PDB file of C-alpha atoms in Angstrom:
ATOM      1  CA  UNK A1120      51.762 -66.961 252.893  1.00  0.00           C
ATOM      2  CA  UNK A1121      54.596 -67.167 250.381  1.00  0.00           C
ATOM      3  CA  UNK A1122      57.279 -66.865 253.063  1.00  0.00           C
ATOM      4  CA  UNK A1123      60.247 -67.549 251.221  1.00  0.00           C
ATOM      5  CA  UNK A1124      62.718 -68.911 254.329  1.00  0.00           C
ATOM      6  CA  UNK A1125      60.290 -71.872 255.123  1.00  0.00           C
ATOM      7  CA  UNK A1126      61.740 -74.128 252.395  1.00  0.00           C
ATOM      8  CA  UNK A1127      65.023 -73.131 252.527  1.00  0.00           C
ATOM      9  CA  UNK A1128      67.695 -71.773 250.076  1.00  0.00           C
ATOM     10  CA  UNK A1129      65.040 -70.678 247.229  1.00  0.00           C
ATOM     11  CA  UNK A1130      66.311 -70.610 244.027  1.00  0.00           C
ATOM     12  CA  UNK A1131      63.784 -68.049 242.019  1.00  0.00           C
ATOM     13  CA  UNK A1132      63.024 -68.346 238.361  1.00  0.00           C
ATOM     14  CA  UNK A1133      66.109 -66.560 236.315  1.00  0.00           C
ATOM     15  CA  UNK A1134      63.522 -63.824 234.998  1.00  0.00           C
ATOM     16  CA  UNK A1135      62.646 -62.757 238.454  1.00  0.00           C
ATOM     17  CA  UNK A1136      65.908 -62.179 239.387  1.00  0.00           C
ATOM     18  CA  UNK A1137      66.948 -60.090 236.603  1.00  0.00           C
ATOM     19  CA  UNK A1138      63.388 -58.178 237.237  1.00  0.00           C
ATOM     20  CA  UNK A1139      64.467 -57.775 240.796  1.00  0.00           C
ATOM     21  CA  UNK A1140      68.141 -56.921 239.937  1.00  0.00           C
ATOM     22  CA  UNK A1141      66.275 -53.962 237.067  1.00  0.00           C
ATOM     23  CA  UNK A1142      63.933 -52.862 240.411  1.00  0.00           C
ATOM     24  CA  UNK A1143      66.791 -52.890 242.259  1.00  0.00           C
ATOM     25  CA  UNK A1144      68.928 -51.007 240.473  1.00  0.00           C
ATOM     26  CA  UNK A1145      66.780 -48.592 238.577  1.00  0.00           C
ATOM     27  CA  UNK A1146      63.539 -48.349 240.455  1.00  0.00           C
ATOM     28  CA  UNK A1147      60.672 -46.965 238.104  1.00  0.00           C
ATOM     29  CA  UNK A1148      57.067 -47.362 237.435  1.00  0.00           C
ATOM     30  CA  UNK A1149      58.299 -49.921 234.274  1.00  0.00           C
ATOM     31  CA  UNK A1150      60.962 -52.331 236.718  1.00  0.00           C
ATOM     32  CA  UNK A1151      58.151 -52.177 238.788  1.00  0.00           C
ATOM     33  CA  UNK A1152      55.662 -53.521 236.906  1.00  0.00           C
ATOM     34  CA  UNK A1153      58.233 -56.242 234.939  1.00  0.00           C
ATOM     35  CA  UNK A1154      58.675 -57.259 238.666  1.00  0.00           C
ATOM     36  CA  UNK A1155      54.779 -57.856 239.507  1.00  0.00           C
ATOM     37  CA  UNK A1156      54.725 -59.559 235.766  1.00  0.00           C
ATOM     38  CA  UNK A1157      57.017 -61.893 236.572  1.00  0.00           C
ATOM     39  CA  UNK A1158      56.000 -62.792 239.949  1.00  0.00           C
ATOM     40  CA  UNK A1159      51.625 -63.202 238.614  1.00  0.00           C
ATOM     41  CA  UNK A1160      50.562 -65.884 236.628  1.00  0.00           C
ATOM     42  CA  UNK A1161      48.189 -62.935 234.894  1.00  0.00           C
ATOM     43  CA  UNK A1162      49.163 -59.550 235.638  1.00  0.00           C
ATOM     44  CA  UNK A1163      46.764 -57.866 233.769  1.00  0.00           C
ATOM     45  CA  UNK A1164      43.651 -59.438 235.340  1.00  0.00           C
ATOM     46  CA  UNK A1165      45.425 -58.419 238.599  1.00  0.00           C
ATOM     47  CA  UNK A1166      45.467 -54.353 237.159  1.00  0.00           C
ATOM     48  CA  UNK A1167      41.973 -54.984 235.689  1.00  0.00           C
ATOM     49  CA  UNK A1168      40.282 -56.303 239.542  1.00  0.00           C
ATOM     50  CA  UNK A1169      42.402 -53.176 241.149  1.00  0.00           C
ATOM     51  CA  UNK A1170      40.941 -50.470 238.495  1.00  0.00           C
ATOM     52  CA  UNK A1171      41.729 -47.048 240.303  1.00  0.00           C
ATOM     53  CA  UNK A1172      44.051 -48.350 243.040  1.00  0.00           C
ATOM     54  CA  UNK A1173      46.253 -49.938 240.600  1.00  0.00           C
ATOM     55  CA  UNK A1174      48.432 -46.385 240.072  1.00  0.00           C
ATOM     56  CA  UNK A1175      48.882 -45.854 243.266  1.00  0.00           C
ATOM     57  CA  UNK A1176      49.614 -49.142 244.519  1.00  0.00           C
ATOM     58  CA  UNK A1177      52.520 -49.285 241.745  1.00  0.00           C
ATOM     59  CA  UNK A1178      53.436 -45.954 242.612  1.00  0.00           C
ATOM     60  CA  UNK A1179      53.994 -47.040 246.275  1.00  0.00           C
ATOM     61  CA  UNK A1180      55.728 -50.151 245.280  1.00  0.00           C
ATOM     62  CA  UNK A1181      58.394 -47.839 243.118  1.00  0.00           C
ATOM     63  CA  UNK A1182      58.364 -45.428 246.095  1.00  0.00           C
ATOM     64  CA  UNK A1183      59.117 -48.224 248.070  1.00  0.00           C
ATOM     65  CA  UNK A1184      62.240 -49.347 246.171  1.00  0.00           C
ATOM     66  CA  UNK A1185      63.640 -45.976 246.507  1.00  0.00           C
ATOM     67  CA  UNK A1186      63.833 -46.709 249.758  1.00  0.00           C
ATOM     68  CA  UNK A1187      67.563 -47.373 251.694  1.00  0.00           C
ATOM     69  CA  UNK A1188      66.616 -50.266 254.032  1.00  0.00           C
ATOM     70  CA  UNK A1189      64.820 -51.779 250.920  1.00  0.00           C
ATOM     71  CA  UNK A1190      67.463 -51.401 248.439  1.00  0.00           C
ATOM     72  CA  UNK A1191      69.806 -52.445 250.787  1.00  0.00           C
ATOM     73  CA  UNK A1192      67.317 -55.914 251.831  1.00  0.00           C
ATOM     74  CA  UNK A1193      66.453 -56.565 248.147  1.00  0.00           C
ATOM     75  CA  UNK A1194      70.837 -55.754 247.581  1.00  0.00           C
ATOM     76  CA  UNK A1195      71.367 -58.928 250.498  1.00  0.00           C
ATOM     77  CA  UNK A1196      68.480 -61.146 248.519  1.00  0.00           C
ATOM     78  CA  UNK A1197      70.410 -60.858 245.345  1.00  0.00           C
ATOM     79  CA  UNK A1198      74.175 -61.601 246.605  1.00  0.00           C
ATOM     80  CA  UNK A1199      72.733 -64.227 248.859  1.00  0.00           C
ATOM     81  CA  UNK A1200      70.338 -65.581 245.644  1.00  0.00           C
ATOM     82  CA  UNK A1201      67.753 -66.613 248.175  1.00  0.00           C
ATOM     83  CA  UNK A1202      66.163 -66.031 251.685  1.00  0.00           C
ATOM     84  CA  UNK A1203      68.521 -67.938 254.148  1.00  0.00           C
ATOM     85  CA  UNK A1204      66.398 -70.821 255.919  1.00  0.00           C
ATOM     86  CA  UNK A1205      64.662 -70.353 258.896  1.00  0.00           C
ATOM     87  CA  UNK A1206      66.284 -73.072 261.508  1.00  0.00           C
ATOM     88  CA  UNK A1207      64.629 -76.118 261.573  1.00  0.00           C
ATOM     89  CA  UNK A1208      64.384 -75.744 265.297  1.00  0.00           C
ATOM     90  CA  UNK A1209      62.644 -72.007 264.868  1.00  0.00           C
ATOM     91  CA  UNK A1210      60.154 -73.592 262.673  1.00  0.00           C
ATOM     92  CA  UNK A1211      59.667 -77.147 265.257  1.00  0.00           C
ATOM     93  CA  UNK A1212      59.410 -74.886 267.877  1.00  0.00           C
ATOM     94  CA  UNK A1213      56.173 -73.381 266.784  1.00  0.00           C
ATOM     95  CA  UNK A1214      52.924 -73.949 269.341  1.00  0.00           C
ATOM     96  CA  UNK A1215      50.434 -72.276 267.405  1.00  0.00           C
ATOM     97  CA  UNK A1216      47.946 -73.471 264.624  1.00  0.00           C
ATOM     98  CA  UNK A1217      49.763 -72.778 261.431  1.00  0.00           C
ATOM     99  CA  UNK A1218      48.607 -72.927 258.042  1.00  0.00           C
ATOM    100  CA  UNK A1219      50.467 -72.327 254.850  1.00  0.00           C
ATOM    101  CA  UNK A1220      48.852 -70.342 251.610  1.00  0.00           C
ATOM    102  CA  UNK A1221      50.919 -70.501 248.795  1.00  0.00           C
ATOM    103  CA  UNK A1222      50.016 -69.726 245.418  1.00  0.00           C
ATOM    104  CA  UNK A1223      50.267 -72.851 242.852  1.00  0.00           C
ATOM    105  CA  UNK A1224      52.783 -71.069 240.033  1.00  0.00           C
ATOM    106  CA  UNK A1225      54.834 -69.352 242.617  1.00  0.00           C
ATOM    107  CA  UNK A1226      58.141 -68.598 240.468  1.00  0.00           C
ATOM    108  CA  UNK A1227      59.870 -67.658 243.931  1.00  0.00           C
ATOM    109  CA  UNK A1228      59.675 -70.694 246.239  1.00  0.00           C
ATOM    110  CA  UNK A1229      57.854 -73.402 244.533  1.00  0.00           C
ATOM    111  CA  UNK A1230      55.344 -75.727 245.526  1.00  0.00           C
ATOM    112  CA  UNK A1231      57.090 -78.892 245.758  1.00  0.00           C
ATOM    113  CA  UNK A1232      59.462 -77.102 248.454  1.00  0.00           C
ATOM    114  CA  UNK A1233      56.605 -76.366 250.504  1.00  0.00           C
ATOM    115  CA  UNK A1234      54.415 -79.463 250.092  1.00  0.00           C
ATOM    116  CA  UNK A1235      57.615 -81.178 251.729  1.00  0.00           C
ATOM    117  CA  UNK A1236      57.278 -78.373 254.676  1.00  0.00           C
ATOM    118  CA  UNK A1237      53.788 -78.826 255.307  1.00  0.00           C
ATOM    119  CA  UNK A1238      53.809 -82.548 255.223  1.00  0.00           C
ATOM    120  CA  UNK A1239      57.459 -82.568 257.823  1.00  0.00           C
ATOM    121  CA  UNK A1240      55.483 -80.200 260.692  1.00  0.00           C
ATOM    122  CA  UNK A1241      51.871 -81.393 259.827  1.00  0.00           C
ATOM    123  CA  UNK A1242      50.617 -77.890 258.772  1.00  0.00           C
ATOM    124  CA  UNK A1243      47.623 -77.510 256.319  1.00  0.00           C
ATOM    125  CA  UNK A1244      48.484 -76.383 253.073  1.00  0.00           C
ATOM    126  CA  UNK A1245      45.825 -74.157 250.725  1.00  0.00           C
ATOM    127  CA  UNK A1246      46.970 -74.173 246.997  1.00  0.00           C
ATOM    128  CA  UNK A1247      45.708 -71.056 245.408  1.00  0.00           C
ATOM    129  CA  UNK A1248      45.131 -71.637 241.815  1.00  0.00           C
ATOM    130  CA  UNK A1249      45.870 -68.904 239.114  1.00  0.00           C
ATOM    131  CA  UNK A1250      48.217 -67.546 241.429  1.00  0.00           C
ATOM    132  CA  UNK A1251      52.057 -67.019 241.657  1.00  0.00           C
ATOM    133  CA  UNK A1252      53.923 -65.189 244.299  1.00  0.00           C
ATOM    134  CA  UNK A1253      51.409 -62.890 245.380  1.00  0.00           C
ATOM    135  CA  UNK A1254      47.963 -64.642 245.492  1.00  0.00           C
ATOM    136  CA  UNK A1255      46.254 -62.452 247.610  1.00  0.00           C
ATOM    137  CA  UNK A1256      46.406 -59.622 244.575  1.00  0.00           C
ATOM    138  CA  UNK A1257      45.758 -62.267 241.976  1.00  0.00           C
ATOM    139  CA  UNK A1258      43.393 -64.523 243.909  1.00  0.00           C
ATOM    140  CA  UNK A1259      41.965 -62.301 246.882  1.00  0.00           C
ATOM    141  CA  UNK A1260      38.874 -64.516 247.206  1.00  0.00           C
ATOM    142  CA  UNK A1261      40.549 -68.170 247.126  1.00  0.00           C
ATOM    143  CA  UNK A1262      43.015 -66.601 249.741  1.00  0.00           C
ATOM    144  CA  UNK A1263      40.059 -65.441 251.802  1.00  0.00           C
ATOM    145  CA  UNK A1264      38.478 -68.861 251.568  1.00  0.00           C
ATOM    146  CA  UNK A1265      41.886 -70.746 252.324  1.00  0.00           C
ATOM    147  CA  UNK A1266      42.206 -69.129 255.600  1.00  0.00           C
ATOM    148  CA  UNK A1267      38.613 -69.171 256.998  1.00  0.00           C
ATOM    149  CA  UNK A1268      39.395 -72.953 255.936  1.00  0.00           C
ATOM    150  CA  UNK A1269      42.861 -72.996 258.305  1.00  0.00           C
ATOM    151  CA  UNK A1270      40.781 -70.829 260.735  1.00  0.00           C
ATOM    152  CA  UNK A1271      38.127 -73.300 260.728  1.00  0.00           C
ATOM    153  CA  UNK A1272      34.219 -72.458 261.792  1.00  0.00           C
ATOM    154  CA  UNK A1273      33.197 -69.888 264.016  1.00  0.00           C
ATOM    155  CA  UNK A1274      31.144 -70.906 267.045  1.00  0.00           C
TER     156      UNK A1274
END
C-alpha cells in the first residue's frame, strides 16, 4: 500500500516536500499536521472519524519525528527527492500473490506510476477513492474491502 520505491524515482507534489522539509526540521504538533494535510485529500474528515485518538496519534507522529533514525531517513528522502527504486529484478522475483492499494489522489507516488507497475507484473490494483497517501486513515473501510478483494473468498 502506497510503497513509494515500486514506481521508481517519485517526484512528490512541491507542497509535500516543503511540509516534510518544516516536519523535518522543526518537528511540532503544527508541521505535523501541515504534513498529514498535504498528504489527505480531506484531513479533517480523517480527525473527525478518529475523535479521541486523533491527539495522540499526532502526538506520536511528532514524537516520532524527534526521533534520530527518522530524522536522519526523512534527511536521505529529501537530498535524494524520492525513494530510490526497488530493482526490477527484486520486484520480478516475487512468488507470492501481490496486490497493490493505492489511494486515487496520492500526492506522493501517483497513480499513473503505479497503474504502469501493476499492469508490467500482472498484480491487482484497488483504487481507493477520497484518498491520498494514506488511505487506510482516510478510507479505512474501502481499504478493508480492497484487500478481502486481493485476498479473495474464504473457504
Amino acid at each position: 500500500m502506497d510503497a513509494g520505491g515500486l514506481a521508481g524515482r517519485v517526484r512528490p507534489r512541491p507542497g509535500v516536500l516543503a511540509a516534510l522539509l518544516r516536519q523535518t526540521s522543526r518537528p511540532s504538533e503544527q508541521s505535523s499536521i501541515g504534513l498529514l494535510r498535504r498528504l489527505t485529500v480531506d484531513l479533517d474528515r480523517v480527525r473527525d472519524r478518529m475523535g479521541a485518538q486523533w491527539g495522540p496519534f499526532v502526538g506520536y507522529m511528532t514524537d516520532l519525528a524527534t526521533t534520530p533514525s527518522v530524522r536522519e531517513a526523512n534527511r536521505q528522502l529529501l537530498r535524494q527527492l524520492g525513494l530510490p527504486a526497488i530493482p526490477r529484478a527484486e520486484l520480478e522475483a516475487i512468488d507470492v500473490r501481490t496486490s497493490l492499494i493505492w489511494g486515487r489522489h496520492d500526492p506522493v507516488v501517483r497513480l499513473p506510476a503505479v497503474e504502469k507497475v501493476a499492469a508490467r507484473y500482472g498484480w491487482p490494483l484497488g483504487v481507493i477513492d477520497g484518498a491520498g497517501h494514506l488511505p487506510q486513515l482516510e478510507q479505512p473501510a474501502a481499504v478493508l474491502d480492497a484487500l478481502r478483494a486481493s485476498i479473495g473468498p474464504r473457504d
